[in-house]
Amino acid sequence: MNIDMIRAAAVRIQGHAIRTPLLTSNFLNEIAGRRVWVKPECLQHTGSFKFRGAYSALSALDPATRSKGVIAFSSGNHAQGVAHAAALHGTSAVIIMPADSPQLKIVNTRAYGAEVVLYDRDTQSREEIGDRLSAERDLTLIKPFDEPEVIAGQGTCGLEIAQDANALGITNADVIVCCGGGGLTSGIALALAADAPTLRVRPAEPEGFDDVARSLAAGEILSNEKTSDNICDAIITKQPGDLTFPILKRLCGTGLVISEDEALDAMAQAFLRLKLVVEPGGAAALAAALYRRDEVEGDDVIVTLSGGNVDPAMFARALARL
Amino acid sequence: MNIDMIRAAAVRIQGHAIRTPLLTSNFLNEIAGRRVWVKPECLQHTGSFKFRGAYSALSALDPATRSKGVIAFSSGNHAQGVAHAAALHGTSAVIIMPADSPQLKIVNTRAYGAEVVLYDRDTQSREEIGDRLSAERDLTLIKPFDEPEVIAGQGTCGLEIAQDANALGITNADVIVCCGGGGLTSGIALALAADAPTLRVRPAEPEGFDDVARSLAAGEILSNEKTSDNICDAIITKQPGDLTFPILKRLCGTGLVISEDEALDAMAQAFLRLKLVVEPGGAAALAAALYRRDEVEGDDVIVTLSGGNVDPAMFARALARL
C-alpha cells in the first residue's frame, strides 16, 4: 500500500469520479473559530466516497477476472458504489444485503444494475451465501475497506484535498475524516503524507463506536461492543482493518468523538450554510470541527462530508433542530 | 457587452468564486429521457450564482470609487452576493430591503457585513431612499441584472459549462437556465455562443411569471401582471432587462414554463439524487428538464441549479412529496 497505488487509481478514475471542490462558509468559520473547508463527497456518484474505492478496485482487476463479475457484502454506501462501478465496467455485481435493509437502499442498489441477494440475519450466514455464489460463478470479492485498491481509490480524495489546500495556501490544519473501517481515513492520510505533509489527519467517530480513537490511543486494534443502534450507521464497523490500522497508527492524530445530536446539528448547518444533503455518519467530521473546536488544532480545518444517503424523515429530524 | 468582458470577469473571480462541477445521476437521466447535467450554483458563495456578478461588478470598479462603498436594492440573493463581495473587497455595502423581508435574509445580509436599510413597501419609496443615501455618501449602485459587469460575472458560469461540456463531448444539448431578469441567462448565452456554439440556451420560468418566454415569442419586452405570490420568488421580476433582452432574443431558444408543484418535485429529486439543497426558483430549470421532457431537445440537457437559499419549512414541503 503506497502513494504510487493512489496516483495510479487517480489516473483510472479520472473522468469517471466527480472531482469534488473544497467549499467554505463564513458562518461555519465563526462557529468553528477557524476557517472550515469542506470536501463534499456526498456529491460523488452514488452519494458517497465509496464509489472511488469501488471504481478503483474494479478498474484494477484484469479484464478476464472482472468479466466474471464481482460480489460485495453491504447494506449501504459500499453496495451502491460497487453496483455502479460494475455497471460502468460492463460487468455484473452481486450484493449480499440483509433482508431488513431499508427498502430504498435495496431498490437503489438494484437500480444501479446489481443482483441483490437478501439473507435473514438471524438464520443465515452471509459468508456462507457469499462463498457459495463466489465458488459457483467465480466472482471476485470487493471488500469495503481492508483492500489495497479500495484504499487507493479513497486516497484519490486525499490527493484532491492536498492539491486544493496547496493552492489555497493551507499549511496548518487538521483534516478530519468520517471514519468507519478506516479506508477513507488511511487513503487520505497516505495522500497527504506525500503531497501536503504538514496537514494532520484525524478520524471522527460517534460516541460509543469509537473503536479507531481507542485503538489509536492503545496502539492496538480494539473493537466496539456493538455495531448497531446509532444514526451514524454509515461509519460504524466492528474495528479498524488489518491493513488500515497500521497506516492510521503511523499517520493520524488522536480521534475525535461526537454525539448523535452533534451529527444532526452539523447536518442542519450543512443544509443552511453549504446547501448540501449529508447523512448523519457523513456529518461526523463537520460536527467535530464545529462542536469540538477546543480539541481541534490549526488555523484551518478541512473536513470530509463522506456521504448523503439519508432518508427524508431523518433529514427532517435534523432540520427541526434549526 | 461581449465575450471579452466575460473572460476578463473570469480572471477577476478566479480563486474567489467556487468553480462548480457538473453533476449527473442515472436516476434523473431516466426521468428526463436523456442525460442530465447539473450546474450546482447553490454551492456558490452566498448560496447562489449572484455572487459571481456581484464580485465581477465590485472588482471592475476603480479603487477610489469602490472605496466609497456600494448600494443595492434586493430582498434576496443579490443582496447577499453584493454584501459578501463588498466585504471581500474591503469596502462597505448598503442594502435596501423591504421591512417585511424574511428575517433570515436580513440577518444573513447583515452577517455578510452589509448595512441593511429597511423600508416600508406601502409608505416609502426605495428609490428615494437609495438616491438620498447614494448622493450623501457617493455610493455606486450595483444593479441586479441590467448591468454589463454583472452579466459578465454571471457569464463565467457559462464559460465553465462550455469547458466541461466540451471535455465530456456534449454537443447536442439544451442548456436550461432559471431566468428572472435575464442576467444569468444572457451571460451564459454569450459564453456558450463563443465556446460551445452548438449548445442552445433556454430560459425556465414559473407559470404566470413567464415574461421572458412571452417576450421571446413576441420579439419585444412584455411584463408580468404581478411580481409576487409564487414560491419561485428568486426568479420573478417584472420584465427582462433592456440590456439582457436583446441578448436573449438573439441567442436563446423558446422559454420553458413550469408549475410550483414541478419546482417542488425537482427540489425533492435534487435532495434524493444529487444531495443538493435547492430553492424553488433555483429548481425551475431542473423541473423543466425532468417534467417537460417533450419540450426539450437534444441527447443531453444541462441545467443550472441557480440557488439554494430556502427555509426549512419550504424544504420540508418539497420532501413531503417524495
XYZ file of C-alpha atoms in Angstrom:
644
model
C 0.000 0.000 0.000
C 1.776 3.147 -1.137
C 1.306 6.542 -2.751
C 2.021 5.195 -6.241
C -1.078 3.000 -5.994
C -3.142 6.073 -5.115
C -1.711 8.041 -8.034
C -2.434 5.121 -10.356
C -6.004 4.929 -9.032
C -6.382 8.661 -9.683
C -5.493 8.104 -13.326
C -8.022 5.270 -13.601
C -10.920 7.165 -12.018
C -10.217 10.410 -13.916
C -13.336 11.355 -15.869
C -15.395 8.726 -14.022
C -15.492 10.031 -10.452
C -16.629 13.576 -9.651
C -13.714 15.879 -8.875
C -15.332 17.490 -5.832
C -14.396 21.076 -4.866
C -13.495 22.460 -1.427
C -16.366 24.596 -0.106
C -16.376 27.161 2.674
C -18.765 29.422 4.577
C -18.098 32.390 6.828
C -20.927 31.242 9.071
C -19.242 27.910 9.710
C -15.902 29.629 10.269
C -17.493 31.591 13.098
C -18.852 28.508 14.826
C -15.571 26.642 14.421
C -13.334 29.541 15.426
C -11.143 28.953 12.383
C -11.550 28.631 8.628
C -13.514 25.486 7.708
C -13.050 23.771 4.324
C -15.499 21.107 3.302
C -14.848 18.224 0.877
C -18.382 17.257 -0.252
C -18.179 13.575 -1.134
C -21.964 13.439 -0.819
C -21.800 14.832 -4.365
C -19.787 11.830 -5.541
C -21.542 9.293 -7.781
C -23.877 7.077 -5.705
C -23.884 9.740 -2.987
C -20.685 8.801 -1.178
C -16.906 8.478 -1.485
C -17.376 4.694 -1.682
C -17.656 4.980 -5.462
C -13.982 5.977 -5.622
C -12.758 2.802 -3.949
C -15.192 0.589 -5.816
C -14.243 2.047 -9.195
C -10.559 1.784 -8.328
C -10.908 -1.861 -7.352
C -12.992 -2.794 -10.407
C -10.658 -0.991 -12.790
C -7.603 -2.686 -11.253
C -8.912 -6.209 -11.938
C -7.615 -7.969 -15.017
C -10.355 -7.960 -17.668
C -10.864 -11.725 -17.703
C -11.390 -11.832 -13.938
C -13.588 -8.755 -13.988
C -15.813 -10.087 -16.732
C -16.936 -12.947 -14.468
C -18.439 -10.444 -12.055
C -17.856 -9.174 -8.532
C -19.525 -9.648 -5.180
C -19.816 -7.472 -2.072
C -21.422 -7.570 1.347
C -23.058 -4.292 2.266
C -26.347 -2.767 3.221
C -25.225 0.733 2.449
C -22.931 3.006 0.536
C -20.368 0.375 -0.487
C -23.203 -1.630 -2.089
C -24.210 1.250 -4.317
C -20.609 2.127 -5.140
C -19.765 -1.422 -6.240
C -23.031 -1.807 -8.166
C -22.469 1.398 -10.139
C -18.755 0.770 -10.729
C -19.512 -2.738 -12.007
C -22.153 -1.420 -14.396
C -19.730 1.177 -15.733
C -17.243 -1.630 -16.404
C -19.892 -3.677 -18.202
C -19.757 -6.487 -15.679
C -22.166 -7.882 -13.114
C -22.297 -7.348 -9.356
C -23.913 -9.485 -6.698
C -24.598 -7.598 -3.481
C -25.477 -9.600 -0.373
C -27.786 -7.478 1.783
C -29.737 -8.163 4.990
C -33.417 -8.705 4.183
C -34.298 -5.986 6.692
C -32.202 -3.314 4.919
C -34.066 -0.077 4.184
C -36.207 -0.642 1.100
C -34.750 2.422 -0.637
C -31.211 1.030 -0.382
C -32.291 -2.286 -1.889
C -34.197 -0.515 -4.658
C -31.254 1.790 -5.412
C -28.663 -0.974 -5.437
C -30.835 -2.875 -7.938
C -31.350 0.316 -9.934
C -27.578 0.663 -10.277
C -27.724 -2.713 -12.007
C -26.701 -5.147 -9.267
C -28.243 -8.511 -8.445
C -29.283 -8.164 -4.816
C -29.322 -11.352 -2.745
C -31.171 -10.928 0.539
C -30.447 -13.016 3.615
C -32.024 -13.363 7.018
C -29.625 -12.010 9.654
C -30.970 -14.380 12.303
C -30.973 -17.655 10.413
C -28.486 -17.352 7.554
C -24.755 -16.699 7.283
C -23.923 -14.080 4.682
C -20.416 -15.502 4.362
C -21.819 -18.927 3.501
C -24.081 -17.454 0.837
C -21.208 -15.357 -0.480
C -18.768 -18.275 -0.569
C -21.261 -20.468 -2.407
C -22.073 -17.826 -5.024
C -18.411 -16.886 -5.461
C -17.441 -20.520 -6.000
C -20.315 -21.234 -8.397
C -19.712 -18.193 -10.554
C -16.054 -17.406 -9.907
C -16.881 -13.930 -8.567
C -14.260 -11.589 -7.098
C -14.969 -10.220 -3.637
C -14.681 -6.420 -3.281
C -14.110 -5.736 0.410
C -15.403 -2.426 1.827
C -12.134 -1.110 3.278
C -9.430 -3.687 4.006
C -8.358 -3.999 0.382
C -5.386 -2.120 -1.158
C -7.100 -0.974 -4.354
C -10.109 0.240 -2.369
C -7.848 2.244 -0.054
C -6.044 3.569 -3.146
C -9.363 4.761 -4.591
C -10.380 6.508 -1.372
C -6.906 8.062 -1.319
C -7.713 9.970 -4.518
C -9.924 12.125 -2.315
C -6.783 12.979 -0.348
C -4.827 13.891 -3.488
C -7.573 16.386 -4.355
C -7.584 17.818 -0.828
C -3.796 18.226 -0.980
C -3.971 19.914 -4.376
C -6.632 22.399 -3.252
C -5.016 23.031 0.150
C -1.697 23.793 -1.522
C -3.399 26.161 -3.983
C -5.170 27.916 -1.094
C -2.013 28.149 0.991
C -3.421 25.998 3.802
C -0.484 24.562 5.700
C -1.536 24.351 9.346
C -4.730 22.341 9.555
C -6.337 19.211 10.909
C -8.036 17.135 8.213
C -10.962 15.442 9.940
C -12.297 12.329 8.228
C -15.519 10.434 8.975
C -14.134 7.043 9.945
C -15.607 3.537 9.894
C -13.192 0.764 8.953
C -10.568 3.330 8.010
C -10.457 3.004 4.226
C -11.083 6.689 3.536
C -9.042 7.832 6.515
C -5.978 5.743 5.675
C -6.191 6.623 1.974
C -6.358 10.338 2.717
C -3.551 10.016 5.275
C -1.237 8.391 2.723
C -2.052 11.008 0.087
C -1.470 13.927 2.442
C 1.771 12.451 3.790
C 3.050 12.608 0.217
C 1.528 15.822 -1.109
C 0.690 18.006 1.900
C 2.780 16.624 4.748
C 2.142 19.482 7.199
C -1.581 18.604 7.378
C -2.691 16.216 10.125
C -5.386 13.579 9.552
C -7.774 12.869 12.413
C -10.604 10.341 12.427
C -14.109 11.313 13.609
C -16.492 8.742 15.077
C -19.761 8.583 17.018
C -19.804 8.167 20.797
C -19.948 4.523 21.807
C -18.496 3.447 18.451
C -15.041 4.975 18.783
C -13.022 1.859 18.064
C -10.495 3.787 15.978
C -9.941 6.527 18.564
C -9.457 3.917 21.286
C -7.278 1.723 19.069
C -5.048 4.704 18.270
C -4.764 5.556 21.960
C -3.963 1.945 22.873
C -1.638 1.327 19.931
C -3.508 -1.875 19.050
C -6.783 -2.842 17.424
C -9.744 -2.622 19.811
C -13.385 -3.395 18.986
C -16.753 -1.773 19.594
C -19.083 -3.617 21.937
C -21.950 -3.269 19.479
C -22.286 -2.297 15.828
C -25.852 -1.038 15.608
C -28.258 1.465 17.190
C -26.674 4.727 16.137
C -27.849 7.146 13.449
C -24.287 7.333 12.084
C -24.710 3.796 10.686
C -22.579 4.501 7.599
C -19.389 4.788 9.652
C -19.922 2.040 12.185
C -17.803 -1.077 11.926
C -16.620 -3.617 14.471
C -12.989 -2.450 14.410
C -10.348 -0.913 12.139
C -8.930 -3.173 9.434
C -5.709 -5.140 9.476
C -4.456 -3.123 6.503
C -5.884 0.236 7.506
C -4.908 0.317 11.175
C -1.103 0.294 10.749
C -1.478 3.243 8.354
C -3.750 5.109 10.770
C -1.358 4.393 13.641
C 1.600 5.732 11.687
C -0.042 8.849 10.224
C -3.109 10.000 12.206
C -3.573 12.274 15.181
C -5.918 11.425 18.040
C -9.515 10.541 17.236
C -12.439 12.930 17.695
C -15.742 11.645 19.040
C -19.127 13.301 18.525
C -22.687 12.729 19.743
C -25.748 11.922 17.641
C -27.168 15.369 18.389
C -23.959 16.979 17.149
C -24.202 14.967 13.923
C -27.775 16.200 13.443
C -26.753 19.793 14.155
C -23.934 19.518 11.629
C -26.418 18.190 9.048
C -28.601 21.226 9.739
C -25.636 23.574 9.273
C -24.713 21.826 6.018
C -28.277 22.423 4.824
C -28.308 26.065 5.889
C -24.762 27.174 5.054
C -23.487 24.776 2.400
C -26.722 23.726 0.630
C -25.663 20.118 0.960
C -27.552 16.992 1.978
C -25.434 14.943 4.361
C -26.263 11.731 6.207
C -25.550 11.503 9.953
C -22.351 9.472 9.591
C -21.223 11.771 6.789
C -21.587 14.771 9.088
C -19.354 13.418 11.876
C -16.223 15.275 10.762
C -18.080 18.579 10.346
C -19.645 18.059 13.760
C -16.195 17.617 15.288
C -14.912 20.794 13.602
C -17.921 22.842 14.742
C -18.668 21.479 18.189
C -15.328 20.100 19.435
C -13.282 23.111 18.427
C -11.148 23.015 21.545
C -9.918 19.559 20.548
C -9.041 20.685 17.014
C -5.761 22.355 16.127
C -4.590 24.690 13.402
C -5.568 27.905 11.652
C -7.772 25.995 9.236
C -9.704 22.760 9.426
C -10.630 20.541 6.495
C -13.495 18.071 6.855
C -14.914 15.331 4.651
C -18.670 15.130 4.180
C -18.441 11.471 3.326
C -21.984 10.690 2.190
C -25.500 11.982 1.680
C -27.709 8.892 1.531
C -30.236 9.909 4.145
C -33.986 9.365 4.087
C -36.355 12.338 4.279
C -37.537 11.527 7.815
C -34.019 11.598 9.238
C -33.251 14.781 7.330
C -36.399 16.406 8.709
C -35.198 15.442 12.198
C -32.013 17.444 11.583
C -33.879 20.451 10.147
C -36.205 20.502 13.163
C -33.172 21.451 15.276
C -32.663 24.764 13.431
C -21.394 43.558 -23.730
C -19.156 40.916 -25.256
C -17.274 37.704 -24.600
C -14.056 39.544 -23.725
C -15.802 41.120 -20.738
C -16.827 37.655 -19.560
C -13.303 36.301 -19.953
C -11.943 39.300 -18.037
C -14.501 38.702 -15.277
C -13.404 35.049 -15.127
C -9.841 36.181 -14.450
C -11.018 38.539 -11.694
C -13.198 35.992 -9.897
C -10.661 33.156 -10.162
C -9.848 31.931 -6.681
C -12.749 33.919 -5.208
C -15.820 32.215 -6.677
C -16.343 28.464 -6.364
C -15.571 26.622 -9.600
C -18.688 24.422 -9.502
C -18.593 20.964 -11.154
C -21.166 19.370 -13.484
C -23.050 16.632 -11.635
C -25.142 13.802 -13.006
C -27.362 10.957 -11.828
C -28.657 7.906 -13.677
C -31.939 8.274 -11.827
C -32.503 11.753 -13.218
C -31.478 10.591 -16.684
C -34.311 8.065 -16.580
C -36.926 10.649 -15.643
C -35.673 13.091 -18.259
C -35.255 10.531 -21.030
C -31.780 11.846 -21.776
C -28.555 12.532 -19.901
C -28.991 15.363 -17.384
C -26.029 17.510 -16.299
C -26.447 19.800 -13.341
C -24.508 23.011 -12.645
C -24.934 23.467 -8.873
C -24.693 27.206 -8.281
C -26.409 26.643 -4.936
C -22.856 25.718 -3.870
C -21.574 29.140 -4.888
C -20.609 31.571 -2.104
C -23.746 33.087 -0.519
C -25.769 30.171 -1.902
C -26.409 31.443 -5.420
C -24.804 32.464 -8.716
C -25.443 36.099 -7.750
C -22.054 36.195 -6.051
C -20.364 35.889 -9.455
C -21.995 39.028 -10.856
C -21.574 40.965 -7.638
C -17.886 40.096 -7.348
C -17.362 40.886 -11.027
C -19.016 44.298 -10.657
C -17.153 45.183 -7.461
C -13.803 44.093 -8.863
C -14.385 46.119 -12.045
C -14.844 49.397 -10.174
C -11.866 51.704 -9.948
C -10.441 51.512 -6.412
C -11.245 55.125 -5.493
C -14.902 54.698 -6.459
C -15.132 51.300 -4.794
C -13.683 52.530 -1.531
C -16.654 54.861 -1.058
C -18.973 51.885 -0.926
C -21.768 50.335 -2.986
C -25.532 50.127 -2.714
C -28.095 47.580 -3.934
C -31.834 47.010 -3.790
C -32.704 43.401 -3.062
C -34.514 41.236 -0.593
C -32.786 38.114 -1.694
C -29.810 36.516 -3.341
C -28.382 39.661 -4.968
C -28.322 41.304 -1.519
C -26.160 38.562 -0.065
C -23.922 38.433 -3.145
C -23.229 42.175 -3.055
C -22.735 42.186 0.713
C -20.167 39.395 0.602
C -18.361 40.721 -2.486
C -18.087 44.168 -0.881
C -16.658 42.693 2.310
C -14.085 40.723 0.305
C -13.047 43.988 -1.357
C -12.733 45.713 1.991
C -15.472 48.186 1.228
C -18.946 48.858 2.593
C -22.332 47.879 1.171
C -25.731 49.377 1.856
C -28.595 47.032 1.005
C -32.111 48.476 0.836
C -34.551 45.746 1.834
C -38.312 45.701 2.432
C -39.038 45.681 6.170
C -41.185 42.577 5.679
C -38.326 40.535 4.143
C -37.788 37.134 5.759
C -35.865 37.667 8.990
C -33.203 35.141 7.968
C -32.362 37.085 4.809
C -31.970 40.320 6.772
C -29.821 38.571 9.378
C -27.667 36.917 6.716
C -27.158 40.079 4.687
C -26.006 41.842 7.867
C -23.814 38.860 8.738
C -22.047 39.232 5.394
C -21.110 42.696 6.611
C -23.645 44.945 4.898
C -25.552 47.856 6.375
C -29.203 46.924 5.871
C -31.670 49.785 5.465
C -35.270 48.670 5.824
C -38.182 50.475 4.186
C -41.937 50.159 4.333
C -43.198 48.947 0.959
C -46.540 50.717 1.410
C -45.410 54.151 2.536
C -41.814 54.609 1.369
C -40.063 54.656 -1.997
C -36.934 52.555 -2.037
C -35.589 54.603 -4.956
C -35.931 57.793 -2.944
C -34.070 56.263 -0.005
C -31.432 54.876 -2.336
C -30.965 58.151 -4.189
C -30.589 60.080 -0.947
C -28.031 57.657 0.518
C -26.108 57.435 -2.752
C -25.902 61.217 -3.006
C -24.909 61.696 0.630
C -22.176 59.065 0.567
C -21.272 58.860 -3.114
C -22.203 55.174 -3.295
C -22.163 53.171 -6.542
C -25.363 51.319 -7.409
C -24.917 47.618 -8.270
C -27.966 46.629 -10.308
C -29.162 43.009 -10.066
C -29.064 42.129 -13.782
C -29.172 45.034 -16.227
C -25.518 45.931 -15.756
C -22.696 44.815 -18.093
C -20.196 43.754 -15.407
C -22.918 41.813 -13.581
C -23.853 39.986 -16.786
C -20.135 39.355 -17.381
C -19.830 37.786 -13.938
C -22.842 35.515 -14.470
C -21.329 34.612 -17.846
C -18.387 32.965 -16.089
C -20.843 30.205 -15.177
C -21.327 29.712 -18.915
C -17.583 29.519 -19.584
C -17.363 26.698 -17.037
C -20.346 24.895 -18.570
C -18.749 25.179 -22.012
C -15.415 23.884 -20.737
C -16.986 20.861 -19.037
C -19.387 20.134 -21.907
C -16.509 20.159 -24.372
C -14.472 17.843 -22.145
C -17.454 15.479 -21.859
C -18.164 15.553 -25.589
C -21.624 17.092 -25.130
C -22.526 18.788 -28.404
C -26.283 18.393 -28.820
C -27.994 19.775 -25.746
C -30.365 22.387 -24.440
C -28.884 24.434 -21.599
C -31.836 25.373 -19.402
C -31.303 28.383 -17.156
C -33.504 29.577 -14.277
C -34.467 33.026 -15.521
C -35.555 36.205 -13.740
C -34.303 39.455 -15.252
C -32.033 37.521 -17.583
C -28.588 38.273 -16.169
C -27.541 34.658 -15.771
C -29.325 33.549 -18.935
C -27.785 36.233 -21.148
C -24.338 35.766 -19.618
C -24.422 32.017 -20.193
C -25.787 32.525 -23.714
C -22.891 34.816 -24.628
C -20.331 32.417 -23.168
C -21.745 29.396 -24.975
C -22.048 31.255 -28.272
C -18.294 31.736 -28.075
C -17.079 28.480 -26.546
C -19.761 25.842 -27.205
C -21.837 27.231 -30.062
C -23.801 24.056 -30.775
C -25.493 24.232 -27.358
C -28.839 26.056 -27.112
C -29.752 28.218 -24.120
C -33.380 28.163 -22.973
C -34.866 30.141 -20.093
C -37.065 28.437 -17.470
C -39.739 30.368 -15.565
C -42.738 29.722 -13.316
C -46.275 29.686 -14.719
C -47.886 33.119 -14.530
C -44.468 34.805 -14.418
C -43.240 33.871 -17.880
C -42.381 37.362 -19.089
C -39.205 36.157 -20.807
C -40.901 33.275 -22.643
C -43.668 35.617 -23.835
C -41.223 38.388 -24.701
C -39.128 35.958 -26.779
C -42.262 34.747 -28.577
C -43.423 38.311 -29.238
C -39.991 39.655 -30.124
C -40.436 42.559 -27.722
C -40.301 43.135 -23.962
C -43.553 42.122 -22.212
C -44.269 42.330 -18.476
C -45.779 40.106 -15.841
C -49.100 41.214 -14.399
C -47.843 40.650 -10.885
C -44.462 40.060 -9.252
C -45.354 38.225 -6.065
C -47.249 35.174 -4.794
C -45.136 32.377 -6.215
C -42.708 30.126 -4.361
C -40.107 30.729 -7.116
C -39.602 34.271 -5.768
C -35.873 34.303 -6.590
C -36.519 34.354 -10.345
C -39.528 36.651 -10.521
C -39.030 40.097 -11.991
C -41.372 42.497 -13.752
C -39.768 42.002 -17.183
C -36.464 41.231 -18.891
C -33.838 43.974 -18.859
C -33.057 46.482 -21.580
C -29.536 45.068 -21.806
C -30.395 41.416 -21.298
C -33.380 41.104 -23.624
C -31.592 41.827 -26.919
C -29.021 39.158 -25.996
C -31.740 36.653 -25.094
C -33.614 37.442 -28.302
C -30.514 36.869 -30.397
C -29.228 33.709 -28.705
C -31.970 31.827 -26.806
C -34.460 29.180 -27.822
C -38.088 29.255 -26.682
C -38.818 29.574 -22.985
C -39.904 26.678 -20.781
C -42.577 27.196 -18.146
C -43.049 25.061 -15.041
C -45.571 24.843 -12.199
C -44.929 25.345 -8.486
C -45.530 21.632 -7.901
C -42.944 20.761 -10.538
C -40.437 23.064 -8.823
C -41.095 21.292 -5.514
C -40.749 17.866 -7.137
C -37.444 18.912 -8.715
C -36.231 20.079 -5.271
C -37.138 16.649 -3.902
C -35.214 14.926 -6.703
C -32.199 17.176 -6.075
C -32.320 16.101 -2.422
C -32.664 12.420 -3.237
C -30.412 12.048 -6.275
C -27.923 14.921 -6.123
C -27.694 15.577 -2.361
C -28.220 19.267 -3.026
C -30.395 21.862 -1.335
C -32.147 23.967 -3.963
C -34.695 26.741 -3.545
C -37.901 26.662 -5.631
C -36.738 29.251 -8.171
C -33.366 27.535 -8.385
C -35.081 24.270 -9.294
C -37.048 25.659 -12.261
C -34.562 24.519 -14.905
C -34.279 21.015 -13.440
C -38.085 20.856 -13.272
C -38.272 21.710 -16.970
C -35.709 19.026 -17.849
C -37.496 16.370 -15.793
C -41.163 17.182 -16.302
C -41.317 18.964 -19.653
C -39.118 16.497 -21.496
C -41.201 16.613 -24.651
C -40.438 20.318 -24.971
C -36.680 19.780 -24.520
C -34.382 18.818 -27.379
C -31.047 17.050 -27.651
C -29.260 13.928 -26.458
C -28.179 15.701 -23.281
C -29.630 18.505 -21.219
C -27.673 20.839 -18.965
C -29.492 22.718 -16.192
C -28.477 25.395 -13.734
C -29.467 24.994 -10.082
C -29.239 28.708 -9.536
C -29.634 28.984 -5.773
C -30.245 27.164 -2.510
C -31.453 29.817 -0.072
C -34.593 28.064 1.092
C -36.020 27.946 4.607
C -36.546 24.599 6.351
C -40.343 24.777 6.145
C -40.352 25.167 2.356
C -37.759 22.405 2.036
C -39.894 20.108 4.188
C -42.818 20.856 1.838
C -40.731 19.536 -1.067
C -39.582 16.430 0.844
C -43.164 15.613 1.774
C -43.832 14.965 -1.926
C -41.376 12.038 -2.062
